[in-house]
mmCIF file of C-alpha atoms and ligand atoms in Angstrom:
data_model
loop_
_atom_site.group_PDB
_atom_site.id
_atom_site.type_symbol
_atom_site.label_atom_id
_atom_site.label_comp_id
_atom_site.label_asym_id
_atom_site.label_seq_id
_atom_site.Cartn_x
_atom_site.Cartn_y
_atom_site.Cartn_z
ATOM 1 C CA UNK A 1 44.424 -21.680 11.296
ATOM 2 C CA UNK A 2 41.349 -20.622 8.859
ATOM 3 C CA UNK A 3 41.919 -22.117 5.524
ATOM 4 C CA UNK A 4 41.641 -18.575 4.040
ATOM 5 C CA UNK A 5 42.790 -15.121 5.446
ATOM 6 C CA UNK A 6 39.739 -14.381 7.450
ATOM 7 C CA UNK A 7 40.908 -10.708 6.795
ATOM 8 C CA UNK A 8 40.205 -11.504 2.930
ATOM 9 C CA UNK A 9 36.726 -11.527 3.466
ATOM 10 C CA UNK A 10 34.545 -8.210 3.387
ATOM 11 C CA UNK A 11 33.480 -7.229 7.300
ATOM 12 C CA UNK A 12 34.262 -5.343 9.978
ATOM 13 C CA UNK A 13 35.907 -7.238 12.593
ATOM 14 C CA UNK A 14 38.846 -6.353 12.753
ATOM 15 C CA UNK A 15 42.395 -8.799 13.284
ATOM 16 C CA UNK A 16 42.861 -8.288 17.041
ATOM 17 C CA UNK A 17 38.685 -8.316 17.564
ATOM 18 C CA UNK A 18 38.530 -12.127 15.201
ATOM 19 C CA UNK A 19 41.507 -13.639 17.428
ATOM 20 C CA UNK A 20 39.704 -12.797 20.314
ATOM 21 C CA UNK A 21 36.376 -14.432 19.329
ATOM 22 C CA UNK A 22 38.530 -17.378 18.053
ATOM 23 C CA UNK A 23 39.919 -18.073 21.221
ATOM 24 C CA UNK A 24 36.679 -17.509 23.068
ATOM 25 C CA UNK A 25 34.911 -20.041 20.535
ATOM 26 C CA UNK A 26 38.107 -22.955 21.170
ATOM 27 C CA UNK A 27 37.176 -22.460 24.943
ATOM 28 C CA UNK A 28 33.004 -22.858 24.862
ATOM 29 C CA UNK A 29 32.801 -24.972 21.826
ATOM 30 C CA UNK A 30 33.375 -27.823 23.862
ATOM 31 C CA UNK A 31 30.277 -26.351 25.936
ATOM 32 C CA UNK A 32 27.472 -26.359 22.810
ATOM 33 C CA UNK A 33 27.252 -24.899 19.491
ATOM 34 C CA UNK A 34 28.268 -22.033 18.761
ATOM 35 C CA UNK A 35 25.618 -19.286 17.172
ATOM 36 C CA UNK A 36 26.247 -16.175 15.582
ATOM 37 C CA UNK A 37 24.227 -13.032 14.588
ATOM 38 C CA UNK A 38 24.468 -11.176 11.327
ATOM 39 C CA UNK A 39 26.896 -13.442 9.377
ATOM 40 C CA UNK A 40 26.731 -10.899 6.560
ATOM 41 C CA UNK A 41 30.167 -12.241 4.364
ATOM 42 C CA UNK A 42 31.860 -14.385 6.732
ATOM 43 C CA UNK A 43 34.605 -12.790 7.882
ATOM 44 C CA UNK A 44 33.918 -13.814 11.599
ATOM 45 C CA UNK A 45 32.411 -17.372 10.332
ATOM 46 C CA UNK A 46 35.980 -17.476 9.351
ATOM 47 C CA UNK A 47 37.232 -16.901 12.615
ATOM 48 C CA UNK A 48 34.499 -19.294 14.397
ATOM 49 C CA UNK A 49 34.268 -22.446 11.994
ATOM 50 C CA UNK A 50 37.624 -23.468 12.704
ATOM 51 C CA UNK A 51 37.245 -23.302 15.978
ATOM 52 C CA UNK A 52 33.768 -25.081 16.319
ATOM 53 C CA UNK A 53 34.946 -27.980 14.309
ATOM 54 C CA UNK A 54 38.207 -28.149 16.427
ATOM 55 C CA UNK A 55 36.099 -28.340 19.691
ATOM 56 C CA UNK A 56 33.807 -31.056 18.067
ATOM 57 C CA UNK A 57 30.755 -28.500 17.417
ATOM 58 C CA UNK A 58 29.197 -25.930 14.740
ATOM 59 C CA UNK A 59 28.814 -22.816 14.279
ATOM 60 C CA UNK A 60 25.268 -21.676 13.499
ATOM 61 C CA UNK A 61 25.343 -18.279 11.407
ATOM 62 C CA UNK A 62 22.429 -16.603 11.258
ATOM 63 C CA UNK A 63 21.614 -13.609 8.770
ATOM 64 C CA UNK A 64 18.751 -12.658 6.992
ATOM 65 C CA UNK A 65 21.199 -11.658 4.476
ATOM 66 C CA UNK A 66 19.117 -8.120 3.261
ATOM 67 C CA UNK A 67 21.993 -6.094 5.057
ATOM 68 C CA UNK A 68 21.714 -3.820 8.305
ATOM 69 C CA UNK A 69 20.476 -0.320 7.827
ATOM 70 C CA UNK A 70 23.878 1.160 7.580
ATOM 71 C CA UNK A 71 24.530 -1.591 4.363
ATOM 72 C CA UNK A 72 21.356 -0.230 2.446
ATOM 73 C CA UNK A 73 22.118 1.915 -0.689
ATOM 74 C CA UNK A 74 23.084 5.895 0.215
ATOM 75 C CA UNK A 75 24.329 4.961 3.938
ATOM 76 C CA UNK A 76 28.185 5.040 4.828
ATOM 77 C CA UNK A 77 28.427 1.069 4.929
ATOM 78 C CA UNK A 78 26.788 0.568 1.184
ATOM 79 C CA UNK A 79 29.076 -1.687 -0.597
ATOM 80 C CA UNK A 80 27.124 -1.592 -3.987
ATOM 81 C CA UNK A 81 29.037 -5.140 -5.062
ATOM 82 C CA UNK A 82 26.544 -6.477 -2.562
ATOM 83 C CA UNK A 83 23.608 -5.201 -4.590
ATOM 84 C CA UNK A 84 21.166 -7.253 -5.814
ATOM 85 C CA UNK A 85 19.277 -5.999 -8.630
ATOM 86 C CA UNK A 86 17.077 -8.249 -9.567
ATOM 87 C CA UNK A 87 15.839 -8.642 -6.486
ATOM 88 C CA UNK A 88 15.682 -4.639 -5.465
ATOM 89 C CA UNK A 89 17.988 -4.978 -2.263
ATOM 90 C CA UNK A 90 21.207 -6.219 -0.292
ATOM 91 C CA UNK A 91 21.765 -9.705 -1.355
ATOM 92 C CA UNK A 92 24.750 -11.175 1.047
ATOM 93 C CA UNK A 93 23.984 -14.724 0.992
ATOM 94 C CA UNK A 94 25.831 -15.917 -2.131
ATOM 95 C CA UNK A 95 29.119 -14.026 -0.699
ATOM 96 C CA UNK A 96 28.530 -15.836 2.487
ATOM 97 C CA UNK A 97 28.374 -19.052 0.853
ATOM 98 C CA UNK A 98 31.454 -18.494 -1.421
ATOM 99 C CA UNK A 99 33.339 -17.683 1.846
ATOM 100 C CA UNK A 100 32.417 -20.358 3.671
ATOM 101 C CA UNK A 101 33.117 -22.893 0.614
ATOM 102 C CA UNK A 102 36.467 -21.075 -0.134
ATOM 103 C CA UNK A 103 37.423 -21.810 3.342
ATOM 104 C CA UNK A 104 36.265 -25.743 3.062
ATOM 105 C CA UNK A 105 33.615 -24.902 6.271
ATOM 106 C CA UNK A 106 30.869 -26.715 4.758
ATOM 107 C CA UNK A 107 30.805 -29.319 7.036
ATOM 108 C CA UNK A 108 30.847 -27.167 10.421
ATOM 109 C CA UNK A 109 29.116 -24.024 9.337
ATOM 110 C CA UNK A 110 25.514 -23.923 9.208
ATOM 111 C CA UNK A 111 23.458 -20.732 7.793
ATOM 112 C CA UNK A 112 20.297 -19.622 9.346
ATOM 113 C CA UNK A 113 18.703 -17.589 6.851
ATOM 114 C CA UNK A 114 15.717 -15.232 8.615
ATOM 115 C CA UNK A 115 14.786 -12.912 11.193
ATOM 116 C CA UNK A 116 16.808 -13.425 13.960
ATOM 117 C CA UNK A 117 13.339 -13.051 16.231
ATOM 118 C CA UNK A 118 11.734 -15.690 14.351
ATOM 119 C CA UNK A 119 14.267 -17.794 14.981
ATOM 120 C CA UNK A 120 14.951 -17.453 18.239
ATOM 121 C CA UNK A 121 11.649 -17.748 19.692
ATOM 122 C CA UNK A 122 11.695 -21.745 18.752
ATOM 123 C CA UNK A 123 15.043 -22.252 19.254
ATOM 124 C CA UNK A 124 15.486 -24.621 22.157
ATOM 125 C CA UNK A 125 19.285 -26.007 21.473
ATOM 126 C CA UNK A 126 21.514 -24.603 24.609
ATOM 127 C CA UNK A 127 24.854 -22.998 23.052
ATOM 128 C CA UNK A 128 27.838 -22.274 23.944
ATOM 129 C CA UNK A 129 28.182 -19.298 22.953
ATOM 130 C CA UNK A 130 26.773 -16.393 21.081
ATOM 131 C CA UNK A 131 28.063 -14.135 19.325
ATOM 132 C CA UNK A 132 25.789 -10.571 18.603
ATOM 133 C CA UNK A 133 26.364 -8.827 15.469
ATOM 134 C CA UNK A 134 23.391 -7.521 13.711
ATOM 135 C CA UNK A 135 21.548 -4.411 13.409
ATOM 136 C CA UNK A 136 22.369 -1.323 15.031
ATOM 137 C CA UNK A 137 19.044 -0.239 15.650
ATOM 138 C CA UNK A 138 17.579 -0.493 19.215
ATOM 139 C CA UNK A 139 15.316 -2.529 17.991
ATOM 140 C CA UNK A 140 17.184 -5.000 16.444
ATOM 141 C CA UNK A 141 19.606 -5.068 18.896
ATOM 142 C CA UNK A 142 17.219 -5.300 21.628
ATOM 143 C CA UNK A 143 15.362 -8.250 19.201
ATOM 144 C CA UNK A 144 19.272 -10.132 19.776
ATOM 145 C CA UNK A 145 19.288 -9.606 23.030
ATOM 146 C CA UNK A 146 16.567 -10.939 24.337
ATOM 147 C CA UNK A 147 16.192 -13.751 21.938
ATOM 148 C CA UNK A 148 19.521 -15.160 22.200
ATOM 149 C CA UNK A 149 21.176 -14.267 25.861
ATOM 150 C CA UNK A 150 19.353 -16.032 27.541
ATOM 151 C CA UNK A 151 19.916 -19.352 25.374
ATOM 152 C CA UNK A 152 23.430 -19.475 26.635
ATOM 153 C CA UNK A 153 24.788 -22.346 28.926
ATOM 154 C CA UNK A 154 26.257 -21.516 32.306
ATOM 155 C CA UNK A 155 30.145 -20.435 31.669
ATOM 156 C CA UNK A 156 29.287 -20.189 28.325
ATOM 157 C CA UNK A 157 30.207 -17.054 26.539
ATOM 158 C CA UNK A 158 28.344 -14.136 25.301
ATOM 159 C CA UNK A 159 30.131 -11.256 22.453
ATOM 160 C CA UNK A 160 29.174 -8.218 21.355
ATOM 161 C CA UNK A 161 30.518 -6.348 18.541
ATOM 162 C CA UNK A 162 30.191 -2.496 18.412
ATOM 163 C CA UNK A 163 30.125 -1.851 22.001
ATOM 164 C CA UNK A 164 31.406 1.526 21.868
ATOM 165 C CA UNK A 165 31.585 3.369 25.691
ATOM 166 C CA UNK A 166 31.812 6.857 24.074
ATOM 167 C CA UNK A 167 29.236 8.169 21.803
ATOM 168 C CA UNK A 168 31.432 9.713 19.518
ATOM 169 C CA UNK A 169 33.053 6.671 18.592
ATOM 170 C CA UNK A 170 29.999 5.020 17.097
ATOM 171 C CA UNK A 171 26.080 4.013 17.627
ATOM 172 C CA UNK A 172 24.293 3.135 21.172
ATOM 173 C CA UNK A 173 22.241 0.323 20.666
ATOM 174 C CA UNK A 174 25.295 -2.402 21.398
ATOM 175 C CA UNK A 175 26.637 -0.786 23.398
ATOM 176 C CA UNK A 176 23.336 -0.884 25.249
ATOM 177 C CA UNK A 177 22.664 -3.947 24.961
ATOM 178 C CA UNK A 178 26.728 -4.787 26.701
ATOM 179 C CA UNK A 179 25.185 -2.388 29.607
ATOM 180 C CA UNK A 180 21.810 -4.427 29.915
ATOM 181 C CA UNK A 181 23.683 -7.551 30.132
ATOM 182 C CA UNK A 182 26.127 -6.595 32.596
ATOM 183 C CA UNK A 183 23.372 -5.088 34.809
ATOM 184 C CA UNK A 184 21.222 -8.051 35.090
ATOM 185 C CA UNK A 185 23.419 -10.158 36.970
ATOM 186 C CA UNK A 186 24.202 -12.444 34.773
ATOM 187 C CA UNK A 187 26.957 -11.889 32.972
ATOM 188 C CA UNK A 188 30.736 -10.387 34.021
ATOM 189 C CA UNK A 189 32.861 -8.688 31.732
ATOM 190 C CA UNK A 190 35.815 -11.271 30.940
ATOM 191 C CA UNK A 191 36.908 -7.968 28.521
ATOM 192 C CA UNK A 192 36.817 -5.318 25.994
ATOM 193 C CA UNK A 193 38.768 -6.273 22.539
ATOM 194 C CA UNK A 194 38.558 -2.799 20.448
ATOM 195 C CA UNK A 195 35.312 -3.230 19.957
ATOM 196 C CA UNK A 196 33.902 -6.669 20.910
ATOM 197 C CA UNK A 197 32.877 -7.238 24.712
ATOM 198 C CA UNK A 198 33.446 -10.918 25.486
ATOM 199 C CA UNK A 199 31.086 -11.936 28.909
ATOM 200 C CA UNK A 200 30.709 -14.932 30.488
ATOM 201 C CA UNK A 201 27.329 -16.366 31.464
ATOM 202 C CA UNK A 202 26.957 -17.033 35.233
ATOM 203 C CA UNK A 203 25.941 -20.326 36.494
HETATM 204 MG MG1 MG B 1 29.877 -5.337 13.718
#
């Protein structure tokens, strides 16, 4: 178990959607690292440290820590604690790195702080798996996609968060992403936790 309620933590993911990834991450760990996109405070860090140490890997979490555009000041996922003044914008790095100190994952959680683009394009490491949840935009979204799917290792596995099949339930772009994947041929559906799609990578 997480040395802290992962709960604790400010996030999204919800209790059923983190026990989901945390099993999925104690299955592929012993594949390759695990990576993550938009770390934001750690919650799912939380969920996926433990369970990359336990299988003998890390988890990369990688954030560029300014906040998607639902976070930004005036939208409905502002939390104005967040706020950096100084600085003129989202600040979510120092939460992240309380969390993950807090819940003594300094030695298996690594932050990659940046565009998630930048990064991927010389990222050469195979992983395990990957987990997608950044930006809601199609753009960023599409930015994850592409950059990351394709990094993972046969019967590795790939999770989205967000993947909502009805509109009115919340924004496309994941859940576009979920529908890309599945279409290429690559990926099955293993399932569909709330929220977060879990697929496997084909060999
Ligand atoms: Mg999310």
């Amino acid at each position: 178990m997480p040395g802290i309620d992962p709960q604790s933590i400010k996030g999204f993911l919800t209790p059923e959607e983190g026990a989901a990834l945390s099993d999925a991450a104690r299955e592929c760990g012993a594949l390759g690292p695990i990576l993550e996109i938009g770390g934001y405070c750690g919650r799912s860090a939380a969920y996926l440290g433990p369970m990359a140490r336990e299988a003998g890997t890390i988890l990369y979490s990688l954030d560029h820590h300014r906040g998607s555009e639902e976070n930004q000041p005036g939208w409905e996922w502002h939390d104005p604690e967040l706020f950096d003044k100084d600085a003129g914008t989202l600040d979510t790095l120092p939460t992240f790195r309380r969390t993950i100190a807090r819940a003594n994952l300094e030695d298996c959680v690594v932050a990659l702080v940046g565009p998630s683009r930048a990064i991927s394009r010389h990222w050469t490491t195979p992983l395990g798996m990957v987990f997608i949840d950044g930006g809601h935009t199609m753009k960023a979204a599409f930015d994850d996609y592409r950059g990351w799917a394709s990094k993972i290792l046969p019967g590795g596995i790939l999770a989205i968060h967000d993947v909502f099949p009805n509109p009115d339930d919340g924004g496309r772009p994941p859940y576009e992403i979920y529908r890309k994947a599945l279409a290429s041929g690559l990926f099955e559906q293993i399932s569909l936790v709330r929220s977060l799609a879990l697929l496997r990578a084909l060999g």
